Coordinates of C-alpha atoms in Angstrom, one line a residue:
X35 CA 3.4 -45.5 28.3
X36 CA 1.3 -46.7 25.1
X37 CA 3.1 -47.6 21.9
X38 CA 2.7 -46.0 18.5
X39 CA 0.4 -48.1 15.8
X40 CA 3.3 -48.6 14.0
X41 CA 1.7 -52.2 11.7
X42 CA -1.2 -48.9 11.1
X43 CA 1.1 -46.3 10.4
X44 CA 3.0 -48.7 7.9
X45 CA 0.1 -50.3 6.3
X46 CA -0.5 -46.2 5.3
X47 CA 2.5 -45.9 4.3
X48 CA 2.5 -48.3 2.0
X49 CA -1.2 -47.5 0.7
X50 CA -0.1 -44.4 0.1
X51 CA 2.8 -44.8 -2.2
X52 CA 1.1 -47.3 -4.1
X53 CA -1.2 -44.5 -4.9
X54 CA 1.7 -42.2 -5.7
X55 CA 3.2 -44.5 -7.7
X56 CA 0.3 -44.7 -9.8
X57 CA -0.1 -41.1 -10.1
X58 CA 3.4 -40.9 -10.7
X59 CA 3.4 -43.0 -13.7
X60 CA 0.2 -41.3 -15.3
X61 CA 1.5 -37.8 -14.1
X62 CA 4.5 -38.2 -16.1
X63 CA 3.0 -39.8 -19.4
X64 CA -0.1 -37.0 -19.5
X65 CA 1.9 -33.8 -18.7
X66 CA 3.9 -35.0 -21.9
X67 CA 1.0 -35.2 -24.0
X68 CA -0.7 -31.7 -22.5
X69 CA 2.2 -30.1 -23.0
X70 CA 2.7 -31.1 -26.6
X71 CA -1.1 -30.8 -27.3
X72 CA -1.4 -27.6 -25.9
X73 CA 2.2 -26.1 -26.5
X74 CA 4.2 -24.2 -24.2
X75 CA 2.6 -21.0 -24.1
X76 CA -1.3 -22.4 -23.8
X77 CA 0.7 -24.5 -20.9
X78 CA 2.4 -21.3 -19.2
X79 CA -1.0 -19.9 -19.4
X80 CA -3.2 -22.6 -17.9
X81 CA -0.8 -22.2 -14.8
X82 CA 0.1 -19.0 -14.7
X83 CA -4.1 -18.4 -14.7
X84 CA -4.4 -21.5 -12.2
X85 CA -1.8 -19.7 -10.0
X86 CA -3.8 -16.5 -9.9
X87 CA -6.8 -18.2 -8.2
X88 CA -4.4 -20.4 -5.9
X89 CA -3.7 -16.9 -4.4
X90 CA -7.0 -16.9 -2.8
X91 CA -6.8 -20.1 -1.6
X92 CA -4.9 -18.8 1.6
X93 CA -8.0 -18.4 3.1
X94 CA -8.7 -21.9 2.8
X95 CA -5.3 -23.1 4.0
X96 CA -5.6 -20.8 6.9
X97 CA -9.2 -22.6 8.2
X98 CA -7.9 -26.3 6.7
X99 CA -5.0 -26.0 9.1
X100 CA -7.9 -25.3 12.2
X101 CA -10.4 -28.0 10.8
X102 CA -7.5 -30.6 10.4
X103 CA -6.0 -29.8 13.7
X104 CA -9.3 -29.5 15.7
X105 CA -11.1 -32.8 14.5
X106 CA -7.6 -34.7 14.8
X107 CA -7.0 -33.4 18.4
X108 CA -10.7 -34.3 19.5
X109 CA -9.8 -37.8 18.2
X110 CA -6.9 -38.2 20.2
X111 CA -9.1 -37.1 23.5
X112 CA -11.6 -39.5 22.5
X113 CA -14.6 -36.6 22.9
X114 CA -17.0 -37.8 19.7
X115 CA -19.4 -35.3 20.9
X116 CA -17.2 -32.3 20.7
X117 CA -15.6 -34.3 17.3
X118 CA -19.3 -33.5 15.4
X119 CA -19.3 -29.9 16.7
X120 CA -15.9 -29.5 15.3
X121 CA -16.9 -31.0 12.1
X122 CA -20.3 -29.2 11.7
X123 CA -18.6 -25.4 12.7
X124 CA -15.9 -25.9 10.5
X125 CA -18.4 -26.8 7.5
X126 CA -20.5 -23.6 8.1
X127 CA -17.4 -21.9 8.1
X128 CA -15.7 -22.8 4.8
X129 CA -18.9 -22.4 3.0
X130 CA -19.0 -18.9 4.5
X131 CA -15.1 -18.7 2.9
X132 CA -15.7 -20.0 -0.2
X133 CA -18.0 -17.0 -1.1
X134 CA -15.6 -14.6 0.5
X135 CA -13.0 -16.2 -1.9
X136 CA -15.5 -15.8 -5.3
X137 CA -15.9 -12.5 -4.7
X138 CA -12.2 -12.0 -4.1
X139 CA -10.9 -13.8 -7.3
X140 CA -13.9 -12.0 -9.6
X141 CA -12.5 -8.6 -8.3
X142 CA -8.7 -8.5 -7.9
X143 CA -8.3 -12.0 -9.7
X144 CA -9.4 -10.9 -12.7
X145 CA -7.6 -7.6 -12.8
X146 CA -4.3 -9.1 -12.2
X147 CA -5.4 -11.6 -15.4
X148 CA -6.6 -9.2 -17.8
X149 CA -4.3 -6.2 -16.9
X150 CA -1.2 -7.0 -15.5
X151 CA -0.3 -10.4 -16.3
X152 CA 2.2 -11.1 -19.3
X153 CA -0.4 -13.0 -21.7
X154 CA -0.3 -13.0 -25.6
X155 CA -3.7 -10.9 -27.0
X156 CA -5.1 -14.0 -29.1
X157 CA -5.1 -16.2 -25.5
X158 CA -6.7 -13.8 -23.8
X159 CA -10.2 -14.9 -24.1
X160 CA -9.2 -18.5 -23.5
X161 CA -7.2 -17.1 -20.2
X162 CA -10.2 -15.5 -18.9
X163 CA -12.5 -19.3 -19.3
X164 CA -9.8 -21.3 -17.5
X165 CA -9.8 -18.2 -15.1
X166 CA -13.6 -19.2 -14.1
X167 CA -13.0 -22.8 -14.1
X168 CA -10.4 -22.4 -12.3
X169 CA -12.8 -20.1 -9.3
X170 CA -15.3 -23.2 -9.7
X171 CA -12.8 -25.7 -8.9
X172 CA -11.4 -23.8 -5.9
X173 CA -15.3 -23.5 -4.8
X174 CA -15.8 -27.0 -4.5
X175 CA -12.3 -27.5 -2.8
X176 CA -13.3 -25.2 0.0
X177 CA -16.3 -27.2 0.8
X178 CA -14.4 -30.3 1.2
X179 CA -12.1 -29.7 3.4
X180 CA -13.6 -30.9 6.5
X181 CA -14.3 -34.3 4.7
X182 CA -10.3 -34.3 3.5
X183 CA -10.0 -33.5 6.8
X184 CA -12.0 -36.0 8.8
X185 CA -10.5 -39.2 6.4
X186 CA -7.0 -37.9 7.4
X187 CA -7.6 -37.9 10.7
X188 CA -9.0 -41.5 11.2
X189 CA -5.9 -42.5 9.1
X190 CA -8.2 -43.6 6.5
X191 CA -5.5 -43.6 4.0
X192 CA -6.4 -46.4 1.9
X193 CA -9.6 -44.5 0.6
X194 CA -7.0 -42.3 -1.4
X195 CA -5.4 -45.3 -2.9
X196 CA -8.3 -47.0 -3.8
X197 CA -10.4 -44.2 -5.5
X198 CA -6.9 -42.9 -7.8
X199 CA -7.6 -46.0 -10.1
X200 CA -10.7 -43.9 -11.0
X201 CA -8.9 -40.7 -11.2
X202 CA -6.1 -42.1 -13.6
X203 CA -8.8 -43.4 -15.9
X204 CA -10.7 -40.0 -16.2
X205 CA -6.6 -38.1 -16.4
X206 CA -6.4 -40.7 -18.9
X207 CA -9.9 -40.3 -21.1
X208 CA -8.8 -36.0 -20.7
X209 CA -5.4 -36.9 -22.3
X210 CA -7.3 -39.3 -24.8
X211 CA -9.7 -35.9 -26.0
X212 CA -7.1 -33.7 -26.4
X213 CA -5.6 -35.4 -28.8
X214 CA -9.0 -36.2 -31.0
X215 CA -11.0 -33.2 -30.9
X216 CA -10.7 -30.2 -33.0
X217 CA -11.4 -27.3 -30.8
X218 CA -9.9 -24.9 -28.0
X219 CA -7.9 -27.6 -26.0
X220 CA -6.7 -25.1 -23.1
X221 CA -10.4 -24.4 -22.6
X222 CA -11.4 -28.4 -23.5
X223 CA -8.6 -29.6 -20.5
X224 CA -9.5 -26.6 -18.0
X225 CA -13.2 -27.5 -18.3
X226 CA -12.6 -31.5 -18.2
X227 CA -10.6 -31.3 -15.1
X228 CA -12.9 -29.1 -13.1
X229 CA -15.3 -31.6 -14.1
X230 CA -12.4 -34.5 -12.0
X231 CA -12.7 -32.1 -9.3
X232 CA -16.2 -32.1 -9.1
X233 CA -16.5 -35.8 -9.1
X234 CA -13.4 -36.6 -6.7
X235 CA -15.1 -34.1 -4.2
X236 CA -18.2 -35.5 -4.8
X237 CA -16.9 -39.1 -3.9
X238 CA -14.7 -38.6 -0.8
X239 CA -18.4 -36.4 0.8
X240 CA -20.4 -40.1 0.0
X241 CA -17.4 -41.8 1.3
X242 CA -17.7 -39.5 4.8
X243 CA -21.1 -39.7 5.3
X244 CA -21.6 -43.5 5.6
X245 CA -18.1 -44.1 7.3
X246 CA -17.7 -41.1 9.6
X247 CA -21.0 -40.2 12.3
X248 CA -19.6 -36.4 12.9
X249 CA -19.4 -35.9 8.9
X250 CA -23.4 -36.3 8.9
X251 CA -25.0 -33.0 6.8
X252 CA -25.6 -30.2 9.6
X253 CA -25.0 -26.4 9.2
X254 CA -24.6 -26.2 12.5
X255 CA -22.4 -23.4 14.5
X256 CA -21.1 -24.3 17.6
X257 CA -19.6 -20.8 19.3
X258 CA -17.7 -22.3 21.3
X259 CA -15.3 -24.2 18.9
X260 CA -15.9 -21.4 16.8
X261 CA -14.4 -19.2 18.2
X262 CA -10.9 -21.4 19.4
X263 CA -10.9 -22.2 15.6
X264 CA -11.5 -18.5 14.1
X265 CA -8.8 -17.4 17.0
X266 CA -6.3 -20.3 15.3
X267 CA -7.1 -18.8 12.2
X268 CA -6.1 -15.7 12.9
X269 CA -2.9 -16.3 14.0
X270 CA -2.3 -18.6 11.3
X271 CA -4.2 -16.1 8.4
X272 CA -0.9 -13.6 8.2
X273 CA 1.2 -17.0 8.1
X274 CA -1.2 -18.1 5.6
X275 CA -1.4 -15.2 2.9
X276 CA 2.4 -15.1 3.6
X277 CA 2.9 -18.0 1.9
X278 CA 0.2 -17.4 -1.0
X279 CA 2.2 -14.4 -1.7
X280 CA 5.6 -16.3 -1.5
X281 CA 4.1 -19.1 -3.7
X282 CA 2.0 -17.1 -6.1
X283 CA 4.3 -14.0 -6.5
X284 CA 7.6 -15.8 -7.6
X285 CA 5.8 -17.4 -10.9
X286 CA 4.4 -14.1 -11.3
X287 CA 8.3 -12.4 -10.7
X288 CA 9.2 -14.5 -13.7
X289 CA 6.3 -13.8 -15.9
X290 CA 7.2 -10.1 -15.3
X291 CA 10.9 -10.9 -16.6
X292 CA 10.8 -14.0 -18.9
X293 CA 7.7 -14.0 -19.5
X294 CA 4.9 -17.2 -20.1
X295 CA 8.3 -19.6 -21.3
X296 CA 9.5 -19.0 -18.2
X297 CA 6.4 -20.2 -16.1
X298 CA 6.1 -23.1 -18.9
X299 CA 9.0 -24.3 -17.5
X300 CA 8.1 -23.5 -13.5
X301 CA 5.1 -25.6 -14.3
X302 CA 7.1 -28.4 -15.8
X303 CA 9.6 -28.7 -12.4
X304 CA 6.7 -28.1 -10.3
X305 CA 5.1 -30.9 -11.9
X306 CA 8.3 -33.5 -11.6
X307 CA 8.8 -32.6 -8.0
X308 CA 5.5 -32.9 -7.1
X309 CA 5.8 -36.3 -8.5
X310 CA 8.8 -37.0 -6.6
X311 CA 7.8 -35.3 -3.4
X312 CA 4.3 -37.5 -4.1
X313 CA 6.1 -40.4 -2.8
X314 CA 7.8 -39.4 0.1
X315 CA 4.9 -37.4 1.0
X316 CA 2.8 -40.5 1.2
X317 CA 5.3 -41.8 4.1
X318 CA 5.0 -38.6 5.9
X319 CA 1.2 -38.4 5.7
X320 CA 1.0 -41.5 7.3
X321 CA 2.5 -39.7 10.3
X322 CA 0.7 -36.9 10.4
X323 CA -2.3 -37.7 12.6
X324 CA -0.5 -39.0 15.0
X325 CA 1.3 -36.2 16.0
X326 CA -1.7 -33.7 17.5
X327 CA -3.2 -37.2 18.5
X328 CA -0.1 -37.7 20.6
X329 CA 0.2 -34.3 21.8
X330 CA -3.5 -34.4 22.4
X331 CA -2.8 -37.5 25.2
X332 CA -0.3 -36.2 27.1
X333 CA 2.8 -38.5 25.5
X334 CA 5.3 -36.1 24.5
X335 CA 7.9 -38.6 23.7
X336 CA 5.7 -40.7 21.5
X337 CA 5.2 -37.5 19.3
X338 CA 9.3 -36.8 19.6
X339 CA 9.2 -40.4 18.1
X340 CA 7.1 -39.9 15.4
X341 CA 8.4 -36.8 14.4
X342 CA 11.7 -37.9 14.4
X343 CA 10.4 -41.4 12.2
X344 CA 8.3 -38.6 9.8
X345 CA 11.2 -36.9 8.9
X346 CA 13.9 -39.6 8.2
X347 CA 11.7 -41.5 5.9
X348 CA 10.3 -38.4 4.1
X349 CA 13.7 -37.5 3.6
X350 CA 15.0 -40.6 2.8
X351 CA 12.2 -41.5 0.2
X352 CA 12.8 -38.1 -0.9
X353 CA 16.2 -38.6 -2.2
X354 CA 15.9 -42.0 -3.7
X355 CA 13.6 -40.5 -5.7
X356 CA 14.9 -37.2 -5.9
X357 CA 18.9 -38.2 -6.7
X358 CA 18.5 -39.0 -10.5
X359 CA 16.2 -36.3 -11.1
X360 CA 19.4 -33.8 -9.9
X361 CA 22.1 -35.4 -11.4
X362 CA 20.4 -36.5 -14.8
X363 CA 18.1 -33.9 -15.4
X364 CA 18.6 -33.4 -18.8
X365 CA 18.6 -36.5 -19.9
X366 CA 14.9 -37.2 -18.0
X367 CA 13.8 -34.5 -19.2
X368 CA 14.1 -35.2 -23.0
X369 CA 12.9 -38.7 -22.1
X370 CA 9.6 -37.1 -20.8
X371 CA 9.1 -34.5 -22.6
X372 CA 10.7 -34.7 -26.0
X373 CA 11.4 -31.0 -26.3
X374 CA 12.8 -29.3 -23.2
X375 CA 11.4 -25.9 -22.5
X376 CA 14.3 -22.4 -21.8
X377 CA 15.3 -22.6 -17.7
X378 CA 13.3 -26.1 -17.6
X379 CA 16.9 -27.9 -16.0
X380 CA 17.8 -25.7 -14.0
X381 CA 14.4 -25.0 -12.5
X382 CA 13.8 -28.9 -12.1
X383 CA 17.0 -29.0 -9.9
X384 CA 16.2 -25.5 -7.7
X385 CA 12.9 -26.9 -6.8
X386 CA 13.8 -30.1 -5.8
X387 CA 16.4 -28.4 -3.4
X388 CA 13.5 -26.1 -2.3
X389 CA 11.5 -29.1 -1.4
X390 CA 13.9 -31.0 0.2
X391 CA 14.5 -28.3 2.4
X392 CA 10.7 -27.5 2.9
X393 CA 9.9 -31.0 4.5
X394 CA 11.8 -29.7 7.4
X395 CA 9.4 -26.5 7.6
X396 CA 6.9 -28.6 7.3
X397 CA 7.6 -31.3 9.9
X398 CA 8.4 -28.1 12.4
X399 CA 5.2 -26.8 11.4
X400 CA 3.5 -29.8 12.3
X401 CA 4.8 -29.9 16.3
X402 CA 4.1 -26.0 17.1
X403 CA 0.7 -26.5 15.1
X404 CA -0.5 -29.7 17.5
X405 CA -0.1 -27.2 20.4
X406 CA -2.5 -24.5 18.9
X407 CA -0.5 -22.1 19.9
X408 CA 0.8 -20.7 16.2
X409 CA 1.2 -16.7 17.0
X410 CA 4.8 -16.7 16.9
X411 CA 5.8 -19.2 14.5
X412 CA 2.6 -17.9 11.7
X413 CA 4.5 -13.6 12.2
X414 CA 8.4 -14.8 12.1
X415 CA 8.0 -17.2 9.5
X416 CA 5.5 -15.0 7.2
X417 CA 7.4 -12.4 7.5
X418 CA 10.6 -14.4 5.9
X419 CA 8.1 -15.9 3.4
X420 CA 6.2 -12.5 2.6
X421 CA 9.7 -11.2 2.0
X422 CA 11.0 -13.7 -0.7
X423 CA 9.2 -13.0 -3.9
X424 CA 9.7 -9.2 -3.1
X425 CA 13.3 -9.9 -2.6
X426 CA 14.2 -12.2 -5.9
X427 CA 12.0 -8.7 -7.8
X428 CA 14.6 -6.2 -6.6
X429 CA 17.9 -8.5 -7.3
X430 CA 16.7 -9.3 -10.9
X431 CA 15.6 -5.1 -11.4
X432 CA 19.8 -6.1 -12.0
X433 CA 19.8 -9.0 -14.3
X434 CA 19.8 -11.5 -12.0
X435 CA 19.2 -15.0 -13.9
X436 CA 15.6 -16.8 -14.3
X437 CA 16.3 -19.1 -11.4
X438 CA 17.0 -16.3 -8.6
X439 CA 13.6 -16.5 -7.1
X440 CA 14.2 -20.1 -6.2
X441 CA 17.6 -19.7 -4.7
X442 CA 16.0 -16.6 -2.5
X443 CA 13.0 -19.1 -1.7
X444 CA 15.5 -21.7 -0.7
X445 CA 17.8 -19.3 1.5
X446 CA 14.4 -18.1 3.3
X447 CA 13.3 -21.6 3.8
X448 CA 16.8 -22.7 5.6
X449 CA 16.6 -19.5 7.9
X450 CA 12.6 -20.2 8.6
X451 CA 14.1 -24.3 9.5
X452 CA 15.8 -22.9 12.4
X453 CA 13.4 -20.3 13.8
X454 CA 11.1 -23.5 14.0
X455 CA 13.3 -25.5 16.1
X456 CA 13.7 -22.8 18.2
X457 CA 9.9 -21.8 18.7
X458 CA 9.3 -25.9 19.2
X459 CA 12.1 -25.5 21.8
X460 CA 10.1 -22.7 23.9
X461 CA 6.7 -24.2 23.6
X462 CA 7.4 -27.8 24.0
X463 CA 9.7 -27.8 26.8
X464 CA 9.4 -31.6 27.6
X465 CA 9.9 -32.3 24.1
X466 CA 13.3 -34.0 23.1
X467 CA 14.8 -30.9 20.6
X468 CA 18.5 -32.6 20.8
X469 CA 17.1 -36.0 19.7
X470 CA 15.0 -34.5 16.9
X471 CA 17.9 -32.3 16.0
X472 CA 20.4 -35.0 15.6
X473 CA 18.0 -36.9 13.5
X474 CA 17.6 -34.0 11.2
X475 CA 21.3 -33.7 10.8
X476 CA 22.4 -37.3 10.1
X477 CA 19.1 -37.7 7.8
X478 CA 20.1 -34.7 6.0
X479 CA 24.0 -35.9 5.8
X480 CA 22.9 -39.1 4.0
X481 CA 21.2 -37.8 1.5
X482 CA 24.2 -34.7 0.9
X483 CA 26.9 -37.1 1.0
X484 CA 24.3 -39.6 -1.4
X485 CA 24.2 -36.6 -4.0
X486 CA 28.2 -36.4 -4.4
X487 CA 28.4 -40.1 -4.6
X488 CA 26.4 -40.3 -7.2
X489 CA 27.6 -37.0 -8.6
X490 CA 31.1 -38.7 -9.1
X491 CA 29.6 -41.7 -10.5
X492 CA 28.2 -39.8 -13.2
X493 CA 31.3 -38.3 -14.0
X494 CA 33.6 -41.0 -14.0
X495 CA 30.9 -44.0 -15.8
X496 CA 27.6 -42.3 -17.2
X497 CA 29.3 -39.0 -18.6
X498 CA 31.0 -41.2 -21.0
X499 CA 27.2 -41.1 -22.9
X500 CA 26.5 -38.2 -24.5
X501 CA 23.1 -36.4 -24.3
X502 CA 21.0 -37.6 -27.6
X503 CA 18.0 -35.4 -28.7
X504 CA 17.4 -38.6 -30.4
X505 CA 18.8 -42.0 -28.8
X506 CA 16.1 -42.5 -26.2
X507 CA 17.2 -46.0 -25.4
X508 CA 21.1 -44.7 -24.0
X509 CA 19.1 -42.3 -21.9
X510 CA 16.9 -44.2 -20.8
X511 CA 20.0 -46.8 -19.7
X512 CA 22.0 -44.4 -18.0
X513 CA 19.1 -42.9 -15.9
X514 CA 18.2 -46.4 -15.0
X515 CA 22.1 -47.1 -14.5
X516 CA 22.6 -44.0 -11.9
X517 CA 18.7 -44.5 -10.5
X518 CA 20.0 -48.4 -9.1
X519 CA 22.8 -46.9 -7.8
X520 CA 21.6 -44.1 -6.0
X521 CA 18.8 -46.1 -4.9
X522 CA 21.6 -48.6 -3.4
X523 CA 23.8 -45.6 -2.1
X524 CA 21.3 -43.7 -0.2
X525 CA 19.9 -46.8 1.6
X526 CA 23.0 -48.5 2.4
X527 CA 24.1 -45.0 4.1
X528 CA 20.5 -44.1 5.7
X529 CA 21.2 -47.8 7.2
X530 CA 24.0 -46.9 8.9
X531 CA 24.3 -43.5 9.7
X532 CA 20.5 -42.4 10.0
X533 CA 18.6 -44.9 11.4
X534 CA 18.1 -45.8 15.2
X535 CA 19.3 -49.3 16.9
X536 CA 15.4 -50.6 16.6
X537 CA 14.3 -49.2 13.4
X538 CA 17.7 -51.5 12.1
X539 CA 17.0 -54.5 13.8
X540 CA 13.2 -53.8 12.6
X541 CA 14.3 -54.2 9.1
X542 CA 16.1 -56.6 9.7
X543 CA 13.5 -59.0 11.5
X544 CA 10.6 -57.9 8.7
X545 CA 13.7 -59.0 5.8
X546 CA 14.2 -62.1 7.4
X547 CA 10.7 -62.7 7.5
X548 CA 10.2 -62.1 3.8
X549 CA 13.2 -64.3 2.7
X550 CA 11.7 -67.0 4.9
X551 CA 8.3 -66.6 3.2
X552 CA 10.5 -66.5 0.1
X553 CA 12.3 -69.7 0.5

């Protein structure tokens, strides 16, 4: 039986959240300055707008999930022939997409903007500019989806890393101009970062063509692959739009209610857990690959493993991160942000529970996709996520409070968790489901039991510090006070509770090594 990469898979791991760290750092620091340079509304507005396009972009998750899936499994068999013709068919066919999805967003797009959204008369004009940037921007991002795709799937995951020291300078030179010039600066920041979009695309394609032989320019259709990938598709389209709908429609639910302060501050606890879902994101993608290429070969138990490995460190990483921002939300958030938007704190810590729970979708996803056969799991599932904005509409028709459409989204996501298992379970039959199961559930007890801990720390040391719209130093000292500690709390009980026999002694042989490097 062959062994997992594991110096590979950790040396992407690290790479990785080295990058997010940087874009953590520079995330943070602009999104303060965009939203006090373009105020709340302008900032409800650019992604309320930016949302609106995202909608068509279920197209091109439906074929990214085929491309990634097909060019990762012919790596794992080893076919480089059958690797180009996967590459070249899935080109032709997101080009094909992306003018399906123009047409789209000029048609219903920009009724939805101009007619139906919530949007004050006077930003109008400027709504309907970062509308057509926006369609640009999800042009290009059709395209390069084989080329994300291909970079992936040679675990390649340094190139990220490397090429976000150039992103945070341009991020930086956008914040830098919207502070100087005199002028539309919701137009200004839509137009500069189609412009990053452009560029980053443009890179990664260069990067492709000399690294990668399948990646070289062809418009060529294979039928054959064609056809397996359009079939995939399919089945994964109604899974696919689903979602859109279930991510698109609940912002759009609020705007209906509370209007563009409302999706001000869905943008603002979208943006903090995408930070903190950034880092343990960057651990899981360094697992990815590895599970069709698994599959792909036959070893069944390797891909168990790395499953099981995917989702305690996601998790784990997850909630170091993740902890102070739920406990101490207020406090970061007037750190960050200066003035806190209506809902912003409560938002902030619905999301972060959404996304917690979401990684175990995801990881599901992730088996039952490496088979390619996604029929059952694409109808059950859409059908719960189709449901949730739909639901959250009719329960706040009665009042129901701003954050309802998160709570629905995170009872949905729980029930979807479990119809997962049990479709992995069917298709999978050699696959380990008790061993995967029970590392889901003492992952997932660390970082509950982590949160109370901490919770009761709060209460009984950092609660003894009041909230200051204007003492940024105590805040800062308390978040950095309860940070170390949960930090110390989650790892000490992921240790002991979570992790396996060898992935202790593991850490323990790589500590002693460092000390003795050290010393």
């Amino acid at each position: 039986m062959p062994e997992l990469n594991n110096r590979r898979i950790a040396k992407n791991a690290v790479m990785l959240t080295v990058r997010m760290l940087v874009v953590a750092i520079v995330g943070l620091y602009t999104s303060r300055i965009v939203l006090n340079a373009l105020g709340v509304d302008d900032y409800g507005i650019y992604g309320l707008v930016g949302g609106v396009v995202a909608m068509v972009s279920f197209l091109n998750g439906t074929m990214g999930g085929a491309t990634s899936r097909f060019i990762t499994y012919e790596l794992g068999k080893g076919d480089s022939i059958s690797l180009k013709k996967v590459f070249s068919t899935s080109l032709v066919v997101h080009v094909f997409i992306a003018l399906i999805a123009i047409v789209f967003a000029e048609t219903v797009g920009l009724w939805l903007v101009n007619y139906k959204l919530v949007i004050p008369e006077q930003s109008m004009q400027a709504a309907n500019i970062v509308f057509q940037f926006s369609v640009l921007s999800m042009a290009v991002s059709f395209t390069q989806v084989p080329y994300s795709a291909a970079i992936i799937a040679h675990e390649k995951m340094d190139i990220y890393a490397y090429f976000e020291i150039i992103n945070v300078i341009l991020k930086l030179i956008i914040v830098y101009l919207l502070l100087i010039v005199d002028t539309n600066r919701l137009v200004l920041y839509s137009a500069l970062t189609l412009c990053v979009s452009v560029g980053s695309a443009m890179f990664y394609r260069w990067y492709c063509f000399k690294h990668f032989q399948e990646s070289e320019f062809s418009f060529k259709f294979d039928k054959s692959f064609g056809k397996k990938m359009l079939t995939f598709s399919g089945y994964d389209l109604y899974g696919n739009l689903s979602v859109m709908v279930y991510l698109q429609g609940l912002p759009i639910v609020l705007n209906l209610f509370y209007g563009v302060v409302a999706n001000a501050a869905s943008t603002i606890g979208t943006t903090i857990t995408g930070v903190i879902k950034g880092f343990s994101w960057s651990v899981s993608n360094a697992f990815v690959p590895q599970v069709t290429k698994q599959y792909a070969a036959g070893h069944i138990d390797l891909m168990c493993s790395v499953m099981c490995r995917s989702i305690q460190f996601t998790a784990i990483m997850f909630g170091m991160v993740a902890i102070p921002f739920l406990v101490e939300t207020e406090r970061i958030l007037f750190m960050w942000l200066g003035q806190v938007p209506q809902y912003a704190i409560e938002f902030v810590r619905m999301i972060i529970l959404v996304n917690l729970v979401d990684y175990l979708t995801m990881s599901n996803n992730r088996g039952i996709h490496a088979t390619g056969n996604i029929k059952s799991i694409s109808f059950i599932s859409g059908s719960f996520y189709l449901a949730c904005p739909f639901v959250a509409y009719a329960i706040m028709k009665f009042g129901a409070p701003a954050f309802t459409p998160y709570l629905v989204n995170l009872i949905m996501l729980i029930i979807v968790t479990f119809i997962g298992l049990s479709i992995i379970h069917k298709q999978i039959p050699a696959f380990n489901i008790k061993t995967y199961g029970l590392t889901i559930f003492k992952t997932y007890s660390v970082i509950i039991i982590s949160i109370l801990i901490v919770e009761l720390f709060k209460y009984s040391y950092a609660s003894s510090f009041p909230v200051s719209t204007s003492d940024f130093a105590t805040s800062f000292y308390i978040v950095a006070i309860v940070s170390i500690f949960g930090i110390i709390i989650v790892s000490s009980l992921a240790y002991s509770i979570a992790l396996s026999k060898s992935d202790r002694a593991f850490i323990k042989e790589k500590f002693h090594c460092a000390i003795a490097k050290i010393f």
